[in-house]
């Protein structure tokens, strides 16, 4: 991609990303731009390989059929890096969010120098496997657990210390985006895992056509993300949607750490790590029992989100397998309507389909967001 995109060019990409292929007439109506301006902008995007012409269709107008245009998936690519305490995963996606290559490596420890060096090697591997030229990669996104780490990308002023889990002690004094940018030689953005996964669902997942929603993100911990008018909401200091702060650690908590401890006390060979959950055979009665344990917290949180924010949906995402998230969603669908006045309405409860790649894909969504979306301006 050559040069920085203007605001209206980004608006066009946003519309095509959320609505799918459209005609130039349809885009002009949706954006309020004049036909000559719209034609000039779409031609510029086409010359930049970001748009493709498709077949012609009738567009509700008399005369010749209208030409549909869409995002060109090969127009740009982005790398995503998910840093976890015991493993590192990375992926390469195209402009439509399609996964072109992915890889994961175990970590003996999450040492910053080791992680950055390994990330550079993984980038080379991803490019080789996908056949993508390095010059077509517009940047890298990094996600990791932590509070307010997204203030770098959001342009907010961090309010004092960046809060990371204890196992990331060596990272706390680093300028983390600069650390990765030096290793990868790519522009780099940073976000915490829950907000990155929310961004992936906004652009490529369950909420692709939604304007306002909340995501409840369950990994080792418990967090989330908020999207208002298709724009991520960070809050004053980048600390919005830190839902885990509502629930004390010593009590039942809808987190992966709580689930692992629950299973450890009840299974002969329980999963040891959260990524083991997807491969483990967990007896259905245990899943039901754990959901009953954490259900009141989830219902209470969802009730407040629905009443305070008037959102379309609550999306469940994170690292729990569908075998856990699906019955959790069903529990919310059954119980939540009874806690909300009928006149206020109940949001849809949706399970993300990006659970297996949500962190990688969320991280890779960051460059696409900050380089190609009008909502980042």
Coordinates of C-alpha atoms in Angstrom, one line a residue:
X1 CA 0.0 0.0 0.0
X2 CA 1.4 3.3 -1.1
X3 CA 0.9 6.4 1.1
X4 CA -1.5 7.2 3.9
X5 CA -5.2 6.9 3.3
X6 CA -7.5 9.8 3.7
X7 CA -10.5 9.9 5.9
X8 CA -13.1 9.3 3.2
X9 CA -11.0 6.5 1.7
X10 CA -11.1 4.8 5.1
X11 CA -14.9 5.4 5.3
X12 CA -15.3 3.5 2.0
X13 CA -13.2 0.6 3.3
X14 CA -15.2 0.6 6.5
X15 CA -18.5 0.3 4.7
X16 CA -17.3 -2.5 2.4
X17 CA -15.9 -4.3 5.4
X18 CA -19.2 -4.2 7.3
X19 CA -21.7 -4.4 4.4
X20 CA -19.9 -6.4 1.8
X21 CA -19.7 -5.6 -2.0
X22 CA -21.5 -2.4 -3.0
X23 CA -22.0 -0.3 -6.1
X24 CA -20.5 3.2 -6.4
X25 CA -24.0 4.6 -6.3
X26 CA -24.7 2.7 -3.1
X27 CA -21.5 4.0 -1.6
X28 CA -22.3 7.5 -2.6
X29 CA -25.6 7.3 -0.9
X30 CA -24.2 5.8 2.3
X31 CA -21.3 8.2 2.6
X32 CA -23.1 11.4 1.4
X33 CA -20.3 12.0 -1.1
X34 CA -20.9 13.4 -4.6
X35 CA -20.6 10.9 -7.4
X36 CA -17.5 12.6 -8.9
X37 CA -15.8 12.5 -5.4
X38 CA -16.8 8.9 -4.8
X39 CA -15.5 7.9 -8.3
X40 CA -12.2 9.6 -7.7
X41 CA -11.7 8.0 -4.3
X42 CA -12.6 4.5 -5.4
X43 CA -10.3 4.9 -8.4
X44 CA -7.5 5.9 -6.0
X45 CA -8.2 2.8 -3.8
X46 CA -8.3 0.6 -6.9
X47 CA -5.0 1.9 -8.1
X48 CA -3.6 1.2 -4.6
X49 CA -4.9 -2.4 -5.0
X50 CA -7.3 -2.1 -2.1
X51 CA -10.5 -2.5 -4.1
X52 CA -11.6 -4.9 -6.8
X53 CA -14.4 -4.6 -9.4
X54 CA -16.9 -7.4 -9.5
X55 CA -19.9 -8.3 -11.6
X56 CA -22.6 -5.8 -12.5
X57 CA -26.1 -5.8 -10.9
X58 CA -29.3 -3.8 -11.0
X59 CA -28.9 -1.2 -8.2
X60 CA -32.5 0.1 -8.1
X61 CA -31.7 2.7 -10.8
X62 CA -32.9 2.9 -14.4
X63 CA -30.3 2.4 -17.1
X64 CA -27.2 0.2 -17.2
X65 CA -26.4 -2.2 -14.4
X66 CA -24.1 -1.0 -11.7
X67 CA -20.6 -2.3 -11.1
X68 CA -20.1 -3.8 -7.7
X69 CA -16.8 -3.2 -5.9
X70 CA -15.3 -5.0 -2.9
X71 CA -12.2 -5.0 -0.7
X72 CA -9.3 -6.7 -2.4
X73 CA -8.0 -9.3 0.1
X74 CA -4.5 -9.1 -1.5
X75 CA -4.4 -5.4 -1.1
X76 CA -2.6 -5.4 2.2
X77 CA -1.6 -7.8 5.0
X78 CA -1.1 -7.6 8.7
X79 CA 0.8 -9.7 11.3
X80 CA -0.7 -10.5 14.7
X81 CA 1.3 -11.7 17.7
X82 CA -0.4 -13.0 20.9
X83 CA 2.0 -13.1 23.9
X84 CA 0.9 -15.6 26.6
X85 CA 3.0 -16.6 29.6
X86 CA 3.8 -20.1 28.2
X87 CA 3.4 -19.7 24.5
X88 CA 3.7 -17.3 21.6
X89 CA 1.3 -17.4 18.6
X90 CA 1.4 -15.4 15.4
X91 CA -0.6 -15.1 12.2
X92 CA -0.7 -13.3 8.9
X93 CA -4.1 -12.1 7.6
X94 CA -5.2 -10.3 4.5
X95 CA -7.3 -7.2 4.2
X96 CA -10.5 -9.2 4.5
X97 CA -9.3 -10.9 7.7
X98 CA -8.6 -14.3 6.0
X99 CA -5.9 -16.3 7.8
X100 CA -3.0 -16.8 5.4
X101 CA -0.6 -18.5 7.8
X102 CA -0.3 -19.1 11.5
X103 CA 2.2 -20.6 13.9
X104 CA 2.7 -21.1 17.6
X105 CA 5.7 -21.8 19.8
X106 CA 6.0 -22.8 23.5
X107 CA 7.9 -20.4 25.8
X108 CA 10.0 -21.5 28.7
X109 CA 9.5 -17.9 30.0
X110 CA 8.1 -14.8 28.5
X111 CA 11.4 -12.9 28.4
X112 CA 11.0 -9.7 26.3
X113 CA 14.3 -10.2 24.3
X114 CA 13.4 -13.9 23.5
X115 CA 9.9 -13.1 22.5
X116 CA 10.9 -10.3 20.2
X117 CA 13.6 -12.4 18.5
X118 CA 11.2 -15.3 18.1
X119 CA 8.6 -13.0 16.7
X120 CA 11.0 -11.9 14.0
X121 CA 11.7 -15.5 13.1
X122 CA 8.0 -16.3 13.0
X123 CA 7.3 -13.3 10.7
X124 CA 9.9 -14.8 8.2
X125 CA 8.2 -18.2 8.5
X126 CA 4.7 -16.7 7.9
X127 CA 5.8 -14.8 4.9
X128 CA 7.5 -17.9 3.4
X129 CA 4.5 -20.1 4.0
X130 CA 2.0 -17.6 2.6
X131 CA 4.0 -16.3 -0.3
X132 CA 3.3 -12.7 0.8
X133 CA 5.9 -10.1 0.1
X134 CA 7.2 -8.2 3.1
X135 CA 6.5 -4.9 1.5
X136 CA 2.7 -5.7 1.4
X137 CA 2.6 -6.0 5.2
X138 CA 1.3 -2.7 6.7
X139 CA 2.2 -3.5 10.3
X140 CA 2.1 -5.8 13.2
X141 CA -0.3 -5.9 16.2
X142 CA 0.7 -7.3 19.6
X143 CA -1.8 -8.4 22.3
X144 CA -1.1 -9.6 25.8
X145 CA -2.8 -9.7 29.1
X146 CA -2.9 -6.4 31.0
X147 CA -4.8 -3.3 31.9
X148 CA -4.6 0.0 29.9
X149 CA -1.9 -1.2 27.6
X150 CA -4.0 -0.2 24.6
X151 CA -3.5 3.5 25.5
X152 CA -0.4 3.5 23.1
X153 CA -2.5 2.8 20.1
X154 CA -5.6 4.8 21.1
X155 CA -3.6 8.0 21.5
X156 CA -4.5 8.2 25.2
X157 CA -2.2 9.2 28.0
X158 CA -1.4 6.2 30.2
X159 CA -2.5 7.0 33.7
X160 CA 0.7 6.1 35.5
X161 CA 1.8 2.5 35.6
X162 CA 0.9 0.0 32.9
X163 CA -0.6 -2.9 34.8
X164 CA 0.6 -6.3 33.6
X165 CA 0.3 -9.7 35.4
X166 CA 3.1 -10.6 37.7
X167 CA 4.6 -13.1 35.2
X168 CA 5.3 -10.1 32.9
X169 CA 7.4 -8.2 35.4
X170 CA 10.3 -7.7 32.9
X171 CA 7.9 -6.0 30.5
X172 CA 6.6 -3.3 32.8
X173 CA 9.3 -0.7 32.1
X174 CA 9.4 -1.3 28.3
X175 CA 7.9 0.7 25.5
X176 CA 6.4 -2.5 24.2
X177 CA 5.4 -1.4 20.7
X178 CA 8.8 0.1 20.1
X179 CA 10.4 -3.1 21.4
X180 CA 8.6 -5.2 18.7
X181 CA 9.0 -2.5 16.0
X182 CA 12.7 -2.7 16.4
X183 CA 12.7 -6.5 16.1
X184 CA 10.2 -6.7 13.2
X185 CA 11.0 -3.5 11.3
X186 CA 7.3 -2.9 11.0
X187 CA 5.0 -0.3 12.5
X188 CA 3.6 -1.9 15.6
X189 CA 0.5 -1.4 17.8
X190 CA -0.3 -2.9 21.2
X191 CA -3.6 -3.8 22.8
X192 CA -4.7 -6.0 25.6
X193 CA -6.0 -9.4 24.6
X194 CA -9.7 -8.8 25.4
X195 CA -10.0 -5.6 23.4
X196 CA -8.0 -7.1 20.5
X197 CA -10.4 -10.1 20.3
X198 CA -13.3 -7.6 20.4
X199 CA -11.8 -5.8 17.4
X200 CA -11.6 -9.1 15.5
X201 CA -15.3 -9.8 16.1
X202 CA -16.1 -6.2 15.0
X203 CA -14.3 -6.5 11.7
X204 CA -14.4 -10.2 10.8
X205 CA -16.6 -12.1 13.3
X206 CA -19.9 -12.3 15.0
X207 CA -20.5 -8.5 15.2
X208 CA -19.4 -7.6 11.7
X209 CA -22.8 -6.0 10.9
X210 CA -23.4 -4.6 14.4
X211 CA -23.0 -1.0 15.5
X212 CA -23.1 -1.3 19.3
X213 CA -22.1 -4.3 21.3
X214 CA -20.1 -5.5 24.3
X215 CA -17.8 -8.5 24.4
X216 CA -17.2 -10.7 27.4
X217 CA -13.7 -12.2 27.0
X218 CA -12.8 -15.2 29.0
X219 CA -9.2 -16.4 28.8
X220 CA -7.0 -17.0 31.9
X221 CA -8.6 -13.9 33.3
X222 CA -11.8 -12.1 32.7
X223 CA -12.2 -8.9 30.7
X224 CA -14.0 -7.5 27.7
X225 CA -14.4 -4.8 25.2
X226 CA -17.0 -2.2 24.2
X227 CA -17.9 -1.0 20.7
X228 CA -20.0 2.1 20.2
X229 CA -21.0 3.2 16.7
X230 CA -18.5 0.7 15.3
X231 CA -15.7 2.4 17.2
X232 CA -13.7 0.8 20.1
X233 CA -14.4 2.6 23.4
X234 CA -11.2 2.8 25.6
X235 CA -12.3 5.1 28.4
X236 CA -10.4 8.0 29.9
X237 CA -7.2 6.0 30.7
X238 CA -7.8 3.0 28.4
X239 CA -9.3 0.9 31.2
X240 CA -12.9 0.4 30.0
X241 CA -14.5 -3.0 30.1
X242 CA -12.1 -4.4 32.7
X243 CA -15.0 -6.6 34.0
X244 CA -12.8 -8.8 36.1
X245 CA -12.5 -5.9 38.6
X246 CA -16.1 -6.4 39.6
X247 CA -15.5 -9.9 40.9
X248 CA -13.1 -10.7 43.8
X249 CA -10.5 -13.4 43.1
X250 CA -11.4 -15.3 46.3
X251 CA -14.9 -15.9 45.0
X252 CA -16.4 -17.8 42.0
X253 CA -15.2 -16.0 38.9
X254 CA -16.0 -16.6 35.2
X255 CA -12.4 -17.0 34.2
X256 CA -10.2 -19.7 32.7
X257 CA -8.1 -19.8 35.8
X258 CA -11.3 -20.6 37.9
X259 CA -12.4 -23.3 35.4
X260 CA -9.0 -25.0 35.5
X261 CA -9.0 -25.0 39.3
X262 CA -12.5 -26.3 39.3
X263 CA -11.6 -29.2 37.0
X264 CA -8.4 -30.0 38.8
X265 CA -10.5 -30.7 41.9
X266 CA -12.8 -33.0 40.1
X267 CA -11.0 -34.8 37.3
X268 CA -8.2 -37.5 37.5
X269 CA -6.4 -36.0 34.5
X270 CA -7.5 -32.4 34.3
X271 CA -6.2 -30.0 31.6
X272 CA -3.2 -28.0 32.9
X273 CA -3.4 -24.9 30.7
X274 CA -6.2 -23.0 29.1
X275 CA -5.2 -24.0 25.6
X276 CA -5.5 -27.7 26.7
X277 CA -9.2 -27.1 27.3
X278 CA -10.0 -27.3 23.6
X279 CA -8.3 -30.8 23.4
X280 CA -9.6 -32.1 26.7
X281 CA -12.7 -34.3 27.0
X282 CA -14.6 -32.5 29.8
X283 CA -17.6 -34.4 31.1
X284 CA -20.8 -32.4 30.3
X285 CA -22.0 -32.5 33.9
X286 CA -18.8 -30.7 35.0
X287 CA -19.4 -28.0 32.4
X288 CA -22.9 -27.6 33.6
X289 CA -21.8 -27.4 37.3
X290 CA -19.2 -24.8 36.5
X291 CA -21.6 -22.6 34.6
X292 CA -24.0 -22.8 37.5
X293 CA -21.2 -21.7 39.7
X294 CA -20.3 -18.6 37.7
X295 CA -23.7 -18.0 36.2
X296 CA -24.9 -15.4 38.7
X297 CA -21.9 -13.2 38.0
X298 CA -22.4 -13.5 34.2
X299 CA -26.1 -12.7 34.4
X300 CA -25.5 -9.8 36.7
X301 CA -22.8 -8.3 34.5
X302 CA -24.9 -8.9 31.3
X303 CA -28.0 -7.3 33.0
X304 CA -26.0 -4.1 33.8
X305 CA -24.5 -3.9 30.3
X306 CA -27.9 -4.3 28.7
X307 CA -29.6 -1.7 30.8
X308 CA -26.8 0.9 31.0
X309 CA -25.6 0.7 27.4
X310 CA -28.7 -0.3 25.2
X311 CA -26.5 -2.5 23.1
X312 CA -27.5 -4.9 20.2
X313 CA -25.6 -7.9 21.5
X314 CA -23.2 -9.4 24.0
X315 CA -20.5 -11.5 22.4
X316 CA -18.8 -14.2 24.3
X317 CA -15.2 -14.7 23.1
X318 CA -11.8 -15.7 24.4
X319 CA -10.0 -19.0 24.8
X320 CA -12.7 -21.3 26.2
X321 CA -13.8 -24.0 23.8
X322 CA -17.2 -23.8 22.2
X323 CA -18.3 -26.8 24.3
X324 CA -18.2 -24.3 27.3
X325 CA -19.2 -21.0 25.6
X326 CA -22.2 -22.4 23.9
X327 CA -24.0 -23.7 27.0
X328 CA -22.9 -20.5 28.8
X329 CA -24.6 -18.5 26.1
X330 CA -27.7 -20.6 26.3
X331 CA -27.9 -20.0 30.1
X332 CA -27.7 -16.3 29.5
X333 CA -30.4 -16.4 26.8
X334 CA -32.7 -18.2 29.2
X335 CA -32.1 -16.2 32.4
X336 CA -31.2 -12.7 31.2
X337 CA -34.7 -11.7 29.9
X338 CA -36.2 -12.4 33.4
X339 CA -33.9 -9.7 34.9
X340 CA -34.6 -6.9 32.5
X341 CA -37.9 -4.9 32.2
X342 CA -39.6 -5.9 28.9
X343 CA -39.7 -2.3 27.8
X344 CA -35.9 -2.1 27.7
X345 CA -35.3 -5.1 25.6
X346 CA -32.7 -7.9 25.9
X347 CA -29.5 -7.9 23.8
X348 CA -28.7 -10.9 21.6
X349 CA -26.2 -13.3 23.1
X350 CA -23.7 -14.5 20.5
X351 CA -20.8 -16.9 20.7
X352 CA -17.7 -15.8 18.8
X353 CA -16.6 -18.1 16.0
X354 CA -13.0 -16.8 16.3
X355 CA -12.2 -18.5 19.7
X356 CA -9.4 -20.6 18.3
X357 CA -7.7 -17.7 16.5
X358 CA -9.3 -14.7 18.2
X359 CA -6.2 -13.5 20.0
X360 CA -3.9 -13.8 16.9
X361 CA -6.6 -12.4 14.6
X362 CA -7.4 -9.6 17.1
X363 CA -3.8 -8.6 17.3
X364 CA -3.6 -8.6 13.4
X365 CA -6.7 -6.4 13.3
X366 CA -4.8 -3.6 15.0
X367 CA -2.8 -2.5 12.0
X368 CA -5.9 -2.8 9.8
X369 CA -7.8 -0.6 12.3
X370 CA -5.2 2.1 12.7
X371 CA -4.1 2.2 9.0
X372 CA -7.4 1.6 7.1
X373 CA -10.4 2.5 9.3
X374 CA -12.0 5.9 9.7
X375 CA -13.0 5.0 13.3
X376 CA -9.3 5.3 14.3
X377 CA -9.0 8.9 13.1

